[in-house]
Short mmCIF file of C-alpha atoms in Angstrom, two decimals:
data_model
loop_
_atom_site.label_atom_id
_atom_site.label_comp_id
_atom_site.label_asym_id
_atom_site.label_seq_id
_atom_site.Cartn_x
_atom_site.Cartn_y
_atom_site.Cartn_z
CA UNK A 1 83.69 137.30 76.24
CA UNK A 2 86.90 137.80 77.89
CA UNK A 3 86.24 134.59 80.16
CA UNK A 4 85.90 132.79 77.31
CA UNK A 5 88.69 133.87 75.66
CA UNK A 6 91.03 133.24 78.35
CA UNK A 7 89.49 129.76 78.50
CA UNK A 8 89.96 129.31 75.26
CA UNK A 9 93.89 129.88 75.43
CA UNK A 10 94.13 127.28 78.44
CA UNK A 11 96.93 125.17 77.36
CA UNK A 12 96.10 121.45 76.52
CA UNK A 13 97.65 118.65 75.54
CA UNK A 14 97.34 116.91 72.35
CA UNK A 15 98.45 113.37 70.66
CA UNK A 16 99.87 114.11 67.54
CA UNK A 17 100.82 111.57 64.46
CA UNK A 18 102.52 112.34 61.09
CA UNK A 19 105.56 111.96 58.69
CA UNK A 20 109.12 113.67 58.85
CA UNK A 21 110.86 115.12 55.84
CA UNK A 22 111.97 111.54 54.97
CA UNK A 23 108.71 110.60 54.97
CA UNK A 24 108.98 108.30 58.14
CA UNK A 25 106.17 108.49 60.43
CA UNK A 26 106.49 110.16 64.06
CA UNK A 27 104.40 110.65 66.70
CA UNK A 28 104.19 112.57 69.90
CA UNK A 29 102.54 115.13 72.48
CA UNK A 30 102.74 118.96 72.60
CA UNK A 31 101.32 121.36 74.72
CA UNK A 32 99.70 124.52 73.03
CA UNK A 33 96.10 126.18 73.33
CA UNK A 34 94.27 124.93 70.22
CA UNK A 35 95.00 121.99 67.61
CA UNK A 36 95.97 124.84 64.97
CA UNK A 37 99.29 126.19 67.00
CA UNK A 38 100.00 122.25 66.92
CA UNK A 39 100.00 121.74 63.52
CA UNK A 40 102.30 125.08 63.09
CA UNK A 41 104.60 124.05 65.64
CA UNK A 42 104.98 120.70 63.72
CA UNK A 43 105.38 122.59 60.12
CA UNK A 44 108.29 125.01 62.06
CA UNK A 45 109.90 121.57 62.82
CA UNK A 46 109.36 119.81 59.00
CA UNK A 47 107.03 117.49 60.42
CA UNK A 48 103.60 117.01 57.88
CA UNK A 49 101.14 116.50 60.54
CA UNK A 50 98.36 113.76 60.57
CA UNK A 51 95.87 112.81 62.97
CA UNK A 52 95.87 115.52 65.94
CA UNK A 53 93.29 114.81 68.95
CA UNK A 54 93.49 116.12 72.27
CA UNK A 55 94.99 113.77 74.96
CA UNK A 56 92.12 111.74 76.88
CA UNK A 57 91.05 113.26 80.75
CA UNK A 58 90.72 109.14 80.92
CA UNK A 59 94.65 109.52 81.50
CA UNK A 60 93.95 111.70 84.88
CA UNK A 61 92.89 108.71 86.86
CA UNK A 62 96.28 106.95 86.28
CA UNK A 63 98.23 109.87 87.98
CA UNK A 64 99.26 109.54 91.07
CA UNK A 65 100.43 112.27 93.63
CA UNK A 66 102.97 114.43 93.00
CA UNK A 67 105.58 114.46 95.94
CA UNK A 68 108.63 116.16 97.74
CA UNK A 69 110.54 113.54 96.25
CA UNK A 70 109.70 114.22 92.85
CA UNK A 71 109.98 117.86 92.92
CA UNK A 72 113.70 117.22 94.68
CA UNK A 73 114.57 114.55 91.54
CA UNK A 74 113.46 117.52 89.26
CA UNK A 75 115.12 119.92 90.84
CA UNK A 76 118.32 118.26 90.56
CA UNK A 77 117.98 117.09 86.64
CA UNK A 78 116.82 120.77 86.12
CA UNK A 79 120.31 121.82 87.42
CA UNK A 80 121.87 119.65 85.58
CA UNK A 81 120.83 120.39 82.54
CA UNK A 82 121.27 123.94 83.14
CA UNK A 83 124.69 123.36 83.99
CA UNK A 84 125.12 121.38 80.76
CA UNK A 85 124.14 124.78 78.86
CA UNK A 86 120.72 123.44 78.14
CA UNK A 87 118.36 126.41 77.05
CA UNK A 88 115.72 126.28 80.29
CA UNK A 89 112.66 125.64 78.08
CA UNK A 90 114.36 123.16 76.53
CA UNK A 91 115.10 121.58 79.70
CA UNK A 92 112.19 121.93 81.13
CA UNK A 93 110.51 120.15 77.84
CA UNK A 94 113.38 117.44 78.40
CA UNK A 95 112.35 116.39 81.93
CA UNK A 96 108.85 117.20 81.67
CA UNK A 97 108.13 114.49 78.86
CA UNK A 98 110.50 112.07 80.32
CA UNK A 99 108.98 112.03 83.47
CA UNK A 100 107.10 108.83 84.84
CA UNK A 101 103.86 110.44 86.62
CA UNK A 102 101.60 111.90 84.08
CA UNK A 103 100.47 114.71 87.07
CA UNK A 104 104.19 116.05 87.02
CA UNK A 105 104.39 115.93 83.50
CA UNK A 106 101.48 118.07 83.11
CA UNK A 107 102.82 120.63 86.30
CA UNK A 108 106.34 120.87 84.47
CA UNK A 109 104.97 121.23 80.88
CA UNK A 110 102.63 124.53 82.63
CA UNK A 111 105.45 126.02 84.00
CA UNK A 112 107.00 125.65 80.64
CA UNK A 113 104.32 127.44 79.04
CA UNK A 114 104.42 130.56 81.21
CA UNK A 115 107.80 130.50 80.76
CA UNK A 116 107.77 130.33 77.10
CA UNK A 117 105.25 133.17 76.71
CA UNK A 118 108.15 135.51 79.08
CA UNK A 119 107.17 134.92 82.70
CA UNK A 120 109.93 135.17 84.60
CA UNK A 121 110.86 131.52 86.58
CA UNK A 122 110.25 132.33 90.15
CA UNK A 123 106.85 133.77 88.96
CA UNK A 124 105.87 130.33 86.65
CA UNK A 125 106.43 128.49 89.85
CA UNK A 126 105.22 130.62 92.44
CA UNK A 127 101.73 130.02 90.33
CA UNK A 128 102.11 126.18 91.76
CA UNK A 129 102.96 127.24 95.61
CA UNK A 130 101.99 123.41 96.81
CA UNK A 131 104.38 122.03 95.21
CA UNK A 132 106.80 125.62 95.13
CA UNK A 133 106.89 126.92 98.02
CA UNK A 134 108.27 130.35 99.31
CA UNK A 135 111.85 129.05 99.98
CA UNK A 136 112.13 127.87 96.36
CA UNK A 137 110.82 130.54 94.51
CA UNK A 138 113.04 133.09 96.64
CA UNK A 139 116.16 131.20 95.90
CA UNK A 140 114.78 130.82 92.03
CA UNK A 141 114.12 134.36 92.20
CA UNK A 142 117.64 135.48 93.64
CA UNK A 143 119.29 133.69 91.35
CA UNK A 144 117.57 135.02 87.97
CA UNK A 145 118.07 138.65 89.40
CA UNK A 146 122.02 137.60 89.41
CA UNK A 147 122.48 135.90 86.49
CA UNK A 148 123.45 132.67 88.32
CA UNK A 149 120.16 130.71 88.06
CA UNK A 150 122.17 127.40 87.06
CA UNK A 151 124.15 127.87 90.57
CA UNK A 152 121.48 128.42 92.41
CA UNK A 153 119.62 125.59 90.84
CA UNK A 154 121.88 123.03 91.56
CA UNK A 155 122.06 124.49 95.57
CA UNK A 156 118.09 123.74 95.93
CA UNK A 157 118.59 120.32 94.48
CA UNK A 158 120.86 119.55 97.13
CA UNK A 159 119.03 121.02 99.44
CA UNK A 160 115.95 119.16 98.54
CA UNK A 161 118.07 115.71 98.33
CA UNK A 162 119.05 116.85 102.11
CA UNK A 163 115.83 117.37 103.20
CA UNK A 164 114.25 114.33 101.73
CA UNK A 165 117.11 112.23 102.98
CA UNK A 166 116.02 113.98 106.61
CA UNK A 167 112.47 113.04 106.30
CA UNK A 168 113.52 109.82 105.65
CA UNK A 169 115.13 108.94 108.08
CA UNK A 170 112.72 110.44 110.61
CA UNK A 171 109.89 108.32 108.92
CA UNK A 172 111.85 105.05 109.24
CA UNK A 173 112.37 105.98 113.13
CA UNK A 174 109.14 106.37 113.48
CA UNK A 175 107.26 104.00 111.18
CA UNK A 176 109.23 100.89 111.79
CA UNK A 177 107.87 100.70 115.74
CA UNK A 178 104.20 101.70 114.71
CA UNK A 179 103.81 99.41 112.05
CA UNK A 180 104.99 96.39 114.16
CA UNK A 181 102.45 97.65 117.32
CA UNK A 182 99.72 97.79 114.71
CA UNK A 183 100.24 94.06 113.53
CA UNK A 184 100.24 92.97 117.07
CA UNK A 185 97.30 94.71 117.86
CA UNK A 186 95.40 93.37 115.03
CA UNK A 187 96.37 90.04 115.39
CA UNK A 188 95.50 90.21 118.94
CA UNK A 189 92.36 91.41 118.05
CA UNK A 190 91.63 88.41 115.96
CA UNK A 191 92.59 85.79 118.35
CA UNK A 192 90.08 87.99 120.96
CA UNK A 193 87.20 87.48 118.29
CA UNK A 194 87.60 84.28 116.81
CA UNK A 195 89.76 82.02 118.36
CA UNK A 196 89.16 82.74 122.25
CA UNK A 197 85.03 81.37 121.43
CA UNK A 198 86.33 78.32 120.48
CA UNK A 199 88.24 77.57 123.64
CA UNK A 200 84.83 79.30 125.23
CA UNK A 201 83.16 76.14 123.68
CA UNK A 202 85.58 73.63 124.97
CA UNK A 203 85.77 75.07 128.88
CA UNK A 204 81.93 74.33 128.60
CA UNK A 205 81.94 71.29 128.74
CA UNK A 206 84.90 71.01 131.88
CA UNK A 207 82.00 72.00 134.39
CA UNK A 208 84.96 73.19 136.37
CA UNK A 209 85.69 76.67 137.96
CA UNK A 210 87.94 78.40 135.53
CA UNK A 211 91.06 80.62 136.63
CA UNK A 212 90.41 84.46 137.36
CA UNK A 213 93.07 85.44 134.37
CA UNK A 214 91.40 83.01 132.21
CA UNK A 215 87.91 84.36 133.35
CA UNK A 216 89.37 87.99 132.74
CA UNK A 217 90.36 87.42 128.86
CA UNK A 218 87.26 85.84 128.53
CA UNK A 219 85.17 88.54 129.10
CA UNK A 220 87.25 90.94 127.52
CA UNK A 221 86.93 88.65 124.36
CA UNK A 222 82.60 88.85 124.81
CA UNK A 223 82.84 92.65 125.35
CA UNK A 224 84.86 92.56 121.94
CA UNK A 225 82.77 90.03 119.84
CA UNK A 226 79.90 92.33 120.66
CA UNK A 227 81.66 95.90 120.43
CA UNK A 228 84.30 95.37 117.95
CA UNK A 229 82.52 98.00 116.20
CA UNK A 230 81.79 100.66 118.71
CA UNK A 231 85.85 100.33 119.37
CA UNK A 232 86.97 100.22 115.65
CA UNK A 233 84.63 103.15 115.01
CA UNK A 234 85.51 105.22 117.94
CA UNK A 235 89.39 104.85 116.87
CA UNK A 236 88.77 105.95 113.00
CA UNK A 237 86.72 108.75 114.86
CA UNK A 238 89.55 110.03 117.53
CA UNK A 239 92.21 109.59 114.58
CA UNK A 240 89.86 112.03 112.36
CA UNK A 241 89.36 114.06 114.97
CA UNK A 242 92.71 114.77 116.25
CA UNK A 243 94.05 114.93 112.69
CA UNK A 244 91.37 117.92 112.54
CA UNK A 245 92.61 119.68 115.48
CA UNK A 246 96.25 119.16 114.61
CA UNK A 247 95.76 120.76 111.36
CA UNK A 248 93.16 123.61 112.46
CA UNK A 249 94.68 124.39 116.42
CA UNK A 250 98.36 125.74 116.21
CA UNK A 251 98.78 125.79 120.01
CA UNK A 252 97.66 122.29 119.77
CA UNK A 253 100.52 121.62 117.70
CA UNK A 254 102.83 123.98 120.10
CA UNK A 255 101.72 121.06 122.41
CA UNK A 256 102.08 117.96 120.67
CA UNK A 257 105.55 119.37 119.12
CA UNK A 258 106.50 120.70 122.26
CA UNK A 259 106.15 117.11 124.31
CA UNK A 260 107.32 114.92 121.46
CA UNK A 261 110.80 116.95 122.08
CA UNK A 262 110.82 115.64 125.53
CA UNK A 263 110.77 112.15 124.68
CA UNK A 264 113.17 109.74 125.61
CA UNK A 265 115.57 108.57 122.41
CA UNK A 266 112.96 110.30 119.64
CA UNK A 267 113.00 113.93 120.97
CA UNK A 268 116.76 113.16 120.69
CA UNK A 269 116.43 112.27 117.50
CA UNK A 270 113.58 115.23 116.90
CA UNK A 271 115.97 117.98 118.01
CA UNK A 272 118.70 116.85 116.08
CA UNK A 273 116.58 116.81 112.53
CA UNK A 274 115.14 120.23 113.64
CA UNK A 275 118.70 122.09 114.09
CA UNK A 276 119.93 120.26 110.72
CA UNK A 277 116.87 121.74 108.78
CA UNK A 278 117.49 124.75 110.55
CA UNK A 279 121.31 124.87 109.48
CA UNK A 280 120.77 123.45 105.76
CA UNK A 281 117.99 125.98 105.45
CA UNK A 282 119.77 128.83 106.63
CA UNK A 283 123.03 128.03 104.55
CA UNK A 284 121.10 127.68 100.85
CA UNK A 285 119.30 130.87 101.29
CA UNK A 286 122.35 133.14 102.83
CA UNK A 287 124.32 131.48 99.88
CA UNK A 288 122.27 132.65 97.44
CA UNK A 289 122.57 136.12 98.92
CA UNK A 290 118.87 136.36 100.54
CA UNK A 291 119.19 138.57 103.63
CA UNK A 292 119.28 137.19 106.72
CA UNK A 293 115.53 138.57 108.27
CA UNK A 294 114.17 137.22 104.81
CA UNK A 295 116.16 134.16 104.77
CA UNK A 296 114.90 133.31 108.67
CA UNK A 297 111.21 133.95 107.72
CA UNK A 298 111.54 130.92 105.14
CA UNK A 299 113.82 128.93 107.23
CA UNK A 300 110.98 128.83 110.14
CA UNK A 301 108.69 126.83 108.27
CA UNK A 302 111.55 124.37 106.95
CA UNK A 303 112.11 123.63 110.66
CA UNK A 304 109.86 121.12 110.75
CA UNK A 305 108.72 121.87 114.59
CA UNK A 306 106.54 124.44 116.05
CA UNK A 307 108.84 125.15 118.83
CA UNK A 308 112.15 125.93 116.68
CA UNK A 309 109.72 127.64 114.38
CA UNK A 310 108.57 130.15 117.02
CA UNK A 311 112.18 130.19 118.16
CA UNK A 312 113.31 131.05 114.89
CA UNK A 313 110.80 133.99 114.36
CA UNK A 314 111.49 135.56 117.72
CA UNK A 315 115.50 135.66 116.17
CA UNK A 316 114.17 137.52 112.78
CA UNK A 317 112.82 139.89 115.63
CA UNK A 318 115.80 140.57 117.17
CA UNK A 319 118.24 140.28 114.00
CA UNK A 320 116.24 143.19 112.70
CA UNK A 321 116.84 145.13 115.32
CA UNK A 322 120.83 144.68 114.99
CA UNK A 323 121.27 141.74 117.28
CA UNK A 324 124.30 139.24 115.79
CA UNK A 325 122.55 135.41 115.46
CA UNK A 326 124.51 133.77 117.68
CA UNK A 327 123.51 136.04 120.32
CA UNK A 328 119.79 135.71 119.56
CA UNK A 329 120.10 131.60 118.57
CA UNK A 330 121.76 131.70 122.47
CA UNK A 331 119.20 133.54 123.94
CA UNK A 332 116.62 130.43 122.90
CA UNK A 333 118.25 127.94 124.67
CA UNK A 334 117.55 125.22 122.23
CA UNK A 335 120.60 125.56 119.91
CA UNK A 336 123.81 123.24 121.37
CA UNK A 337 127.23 125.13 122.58
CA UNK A 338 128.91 124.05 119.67
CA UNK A 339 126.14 125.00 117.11
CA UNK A 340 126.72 128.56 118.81
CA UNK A 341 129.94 128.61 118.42
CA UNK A 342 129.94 127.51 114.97
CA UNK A 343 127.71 130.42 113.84
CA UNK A 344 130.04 132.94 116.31
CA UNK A 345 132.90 131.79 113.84
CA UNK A 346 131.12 131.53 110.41
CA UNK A 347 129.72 135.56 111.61
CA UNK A 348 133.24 136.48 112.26
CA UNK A 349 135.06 135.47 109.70
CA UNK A 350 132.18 135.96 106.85
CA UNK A 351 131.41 132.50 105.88
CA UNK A 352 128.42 132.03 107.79
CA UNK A 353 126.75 129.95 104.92
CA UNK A 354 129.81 127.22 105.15
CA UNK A 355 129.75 127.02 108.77
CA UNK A 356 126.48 126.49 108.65
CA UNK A 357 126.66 123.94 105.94
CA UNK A 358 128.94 121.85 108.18
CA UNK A 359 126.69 121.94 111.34
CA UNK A 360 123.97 120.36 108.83
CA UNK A 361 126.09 117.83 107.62
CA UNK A 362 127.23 116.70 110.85
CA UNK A 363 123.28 116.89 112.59
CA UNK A 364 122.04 115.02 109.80
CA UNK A 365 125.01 112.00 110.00
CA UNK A 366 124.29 111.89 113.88
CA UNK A 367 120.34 111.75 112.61
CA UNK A 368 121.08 108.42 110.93
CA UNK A 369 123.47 107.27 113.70
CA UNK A 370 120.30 107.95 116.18
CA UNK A 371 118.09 106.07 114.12
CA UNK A 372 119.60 103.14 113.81
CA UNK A 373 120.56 103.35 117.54
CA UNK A 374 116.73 103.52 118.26
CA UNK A 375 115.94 100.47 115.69
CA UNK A 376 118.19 98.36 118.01
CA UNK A 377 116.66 99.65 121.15
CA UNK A 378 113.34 99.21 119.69
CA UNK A 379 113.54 95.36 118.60
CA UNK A 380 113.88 94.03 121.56
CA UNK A 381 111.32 96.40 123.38
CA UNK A 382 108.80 95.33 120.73
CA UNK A 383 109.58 91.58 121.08
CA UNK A 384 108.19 92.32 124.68
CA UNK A 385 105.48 94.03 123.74
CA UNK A 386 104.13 91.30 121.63
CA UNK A 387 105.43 88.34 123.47
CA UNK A 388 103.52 90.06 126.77
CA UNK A 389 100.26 90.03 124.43
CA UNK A 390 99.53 87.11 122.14
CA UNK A 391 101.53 85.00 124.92
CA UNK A 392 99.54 86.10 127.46
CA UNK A 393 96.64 85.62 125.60
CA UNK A 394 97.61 81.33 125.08
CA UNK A 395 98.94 80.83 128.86
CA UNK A 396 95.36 82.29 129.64
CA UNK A 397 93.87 79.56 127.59
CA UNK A 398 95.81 77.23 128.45
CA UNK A 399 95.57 77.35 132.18
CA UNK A 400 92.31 75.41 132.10
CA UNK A 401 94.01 72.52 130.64
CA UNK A 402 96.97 72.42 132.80
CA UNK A 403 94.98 72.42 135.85
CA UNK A 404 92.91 69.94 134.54
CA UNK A 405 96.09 67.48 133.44
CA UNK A 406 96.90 68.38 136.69
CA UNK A 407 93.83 67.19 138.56
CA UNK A 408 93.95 63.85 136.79
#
């Protein structure tokens, strides 16, 4: 009975049509748990309500994914608001019906609900921890228990714009190179399957001895017109499989994490992102007045790399046993002399969280400079890479011909 009940009160949402007190017709959604608390919400606001019917599931396939982009855009219109003196639920109604993706709609509009029937913020969200994670419901949580949730508020927007910017960047580093490998690859493998047979054809009828590089791409182009499949299948399988291990094996990651810092120009560019996630992190929580230990639990996972993750959890360690963080961040031996020395200062003189606010913003601008450093090593780097394959793949077919023209 009590399942039932509770299922019962599951808030839905429900299409609504009807006439104001000037008798002109509205229309509209609302979230409640039955069709009855609709039409009394609707009589509270003078509305006569008509047709009510609850909205299709049909809608559901239209939604796409909710992402870190559009939790950091709602973050930041939440604040806002709030700093406009918007009542939360009202904001929260505000931005959750004027959002674009049905899926967020129906995440905000929930939160609303719990709010509206007295859960506390932090608690709402921390109901939604994919999309909330620890980091945002502390600071959420901080800042109700101080009265300065609007503050607070607009620091994780920032903080989320920061981070998103950060991920972007790193993406376009990394993307930009992979995407243009991938197109050469493909295309090579098309010329290997269907247009190397045709020259195969041709060279039959020469009844000459054809040159060993020519010979070589020719039989690489058989082995592939007869185990394309065993090679396409094998690389969807080792992608599926390492994805697998990556996600289920954290030394594996330790690994992968650990070697990727070593490379040339992107563990540059790694490192860098890491310290300004570290530093950004670090700044919003002691800001909001977290403690450090809690605040450098939370900031681990925002690094973003296993190795200043475990880095960062060996300093809770020893900041909980009284050692300052610059001591601890030196004993690593992954944090820069002047990152040091910045925290030495901000400990010093007591503005730790601005100090650290400035090391973030001047990691993430040398981010960006690094990227766009790497896009103009890469270009010409790539240009080799493809000129070395589909070129060598013509000059092999080709070779035939000028030997031939030379002959005659």
């Amino acid at each position: 009975m009590a399942a039932a009940t509770q299922k019962t009160e599951k808030p839905m949402i429900f299409q609504w049509s009807g006439s104001d007190k000037h008798g002109r017709k509205v229309k509209g959604e609302s979230r409640a748990a039955g069709e009855s608390m609709v039409r009394a919400e609707l009589r509270r606001q003078g509305i006569i309500p008509g047709t009510i019917k609850k909205k299709s599931t049909l809608l559901s396939a239209r939604k796409r994914k909710i992402t870190a982009g559009d939790i950091a855009v709602f973050s930041r219109q939440l604040a806002t608001m709030m700093n406009a003196g918007v009542p939360l639920v009202q904001a929260f109604d505000i931005v959750g019906r004027g959002h674009e993706n049905p899926a967020m709609q129906d995440l905000l509009l929930a939160v609303k609900s719990d709010v509206e029937s007295g859960t506390a913020l932090a608690e709402a969200l921390g109901k939604h921890p994919f999309y909330f994670d620890d980091l945002f419901c502390n600071l959420v949580k901080a800042g109700e228990a101080a009265g300065v949730l609007e503050i607070l508020l607009d620091k994780i927007a920032t903080y989320k714009e920061k981070t998103e910017s950060l991920k972007g960047k790193i993406k376009k580093a990394l993307f930009y190179p992979a995407a243009v490998i991938i197109v050469a690859l493909v295309v090579t493998a098309v010329i290997m399957i269907f247009v190397i047979p045709q020259f195969q054809s041709l060279f039959a009828n020469f009844g000459g001895d054809l040159p060993a590089f020519t010979k070589a791409v020719i039989a690489l182009s058989e082995w592939m017109q007869e185990w394309w499949w065993a090679l396409l299948l094998g690389i969807i399988t080792s992608t599926y499989v390492l994805s697998n291990i990556w996600k289920r094996s954290r030394k594996f990651r330790q690994t992968l994490d650990k070697i990727l810092l070593k490379f040339p120009v992107l563990g540059v560019i790694l490192n860098k992102a890491s310290i300004a996630r570290y530093a950004r992190t670090l700044a919003t929580m002691f800001a909001a007045g977290v403690p450090l230990v809690e605040a450098l639990e939370s900031v681990a996972g925002a690094t973003g790399n296993m190795v200043y993750s475990d880095a960062v959890m060996r300093m809770r360690e020893d900041v909980a046993t009284g050692q300052s963080l610059q001591l601890t961040m030196k004993q690593q031996g992954l944090f820069p002399h002047m990152v040091i020395q910045m925290v030495a200062i901000g400990e010093e003189s007591g503005a730790l969280d601005d100090m650290l606010s400035k090391v973030a913003d001047f990691y993430e601008e040398e981010v960006d400079n690094a990227v766009d450093a790497l896009s103009s090593l890469l270009e010409p780097f790539i240009m080799v890479i493809i000129g070395t394959l589909v070129g060598g793949l013509v000059v092999a077919m080709y070779l035939p011909i000028f030997k031939m023209a030379s002959v005659v």
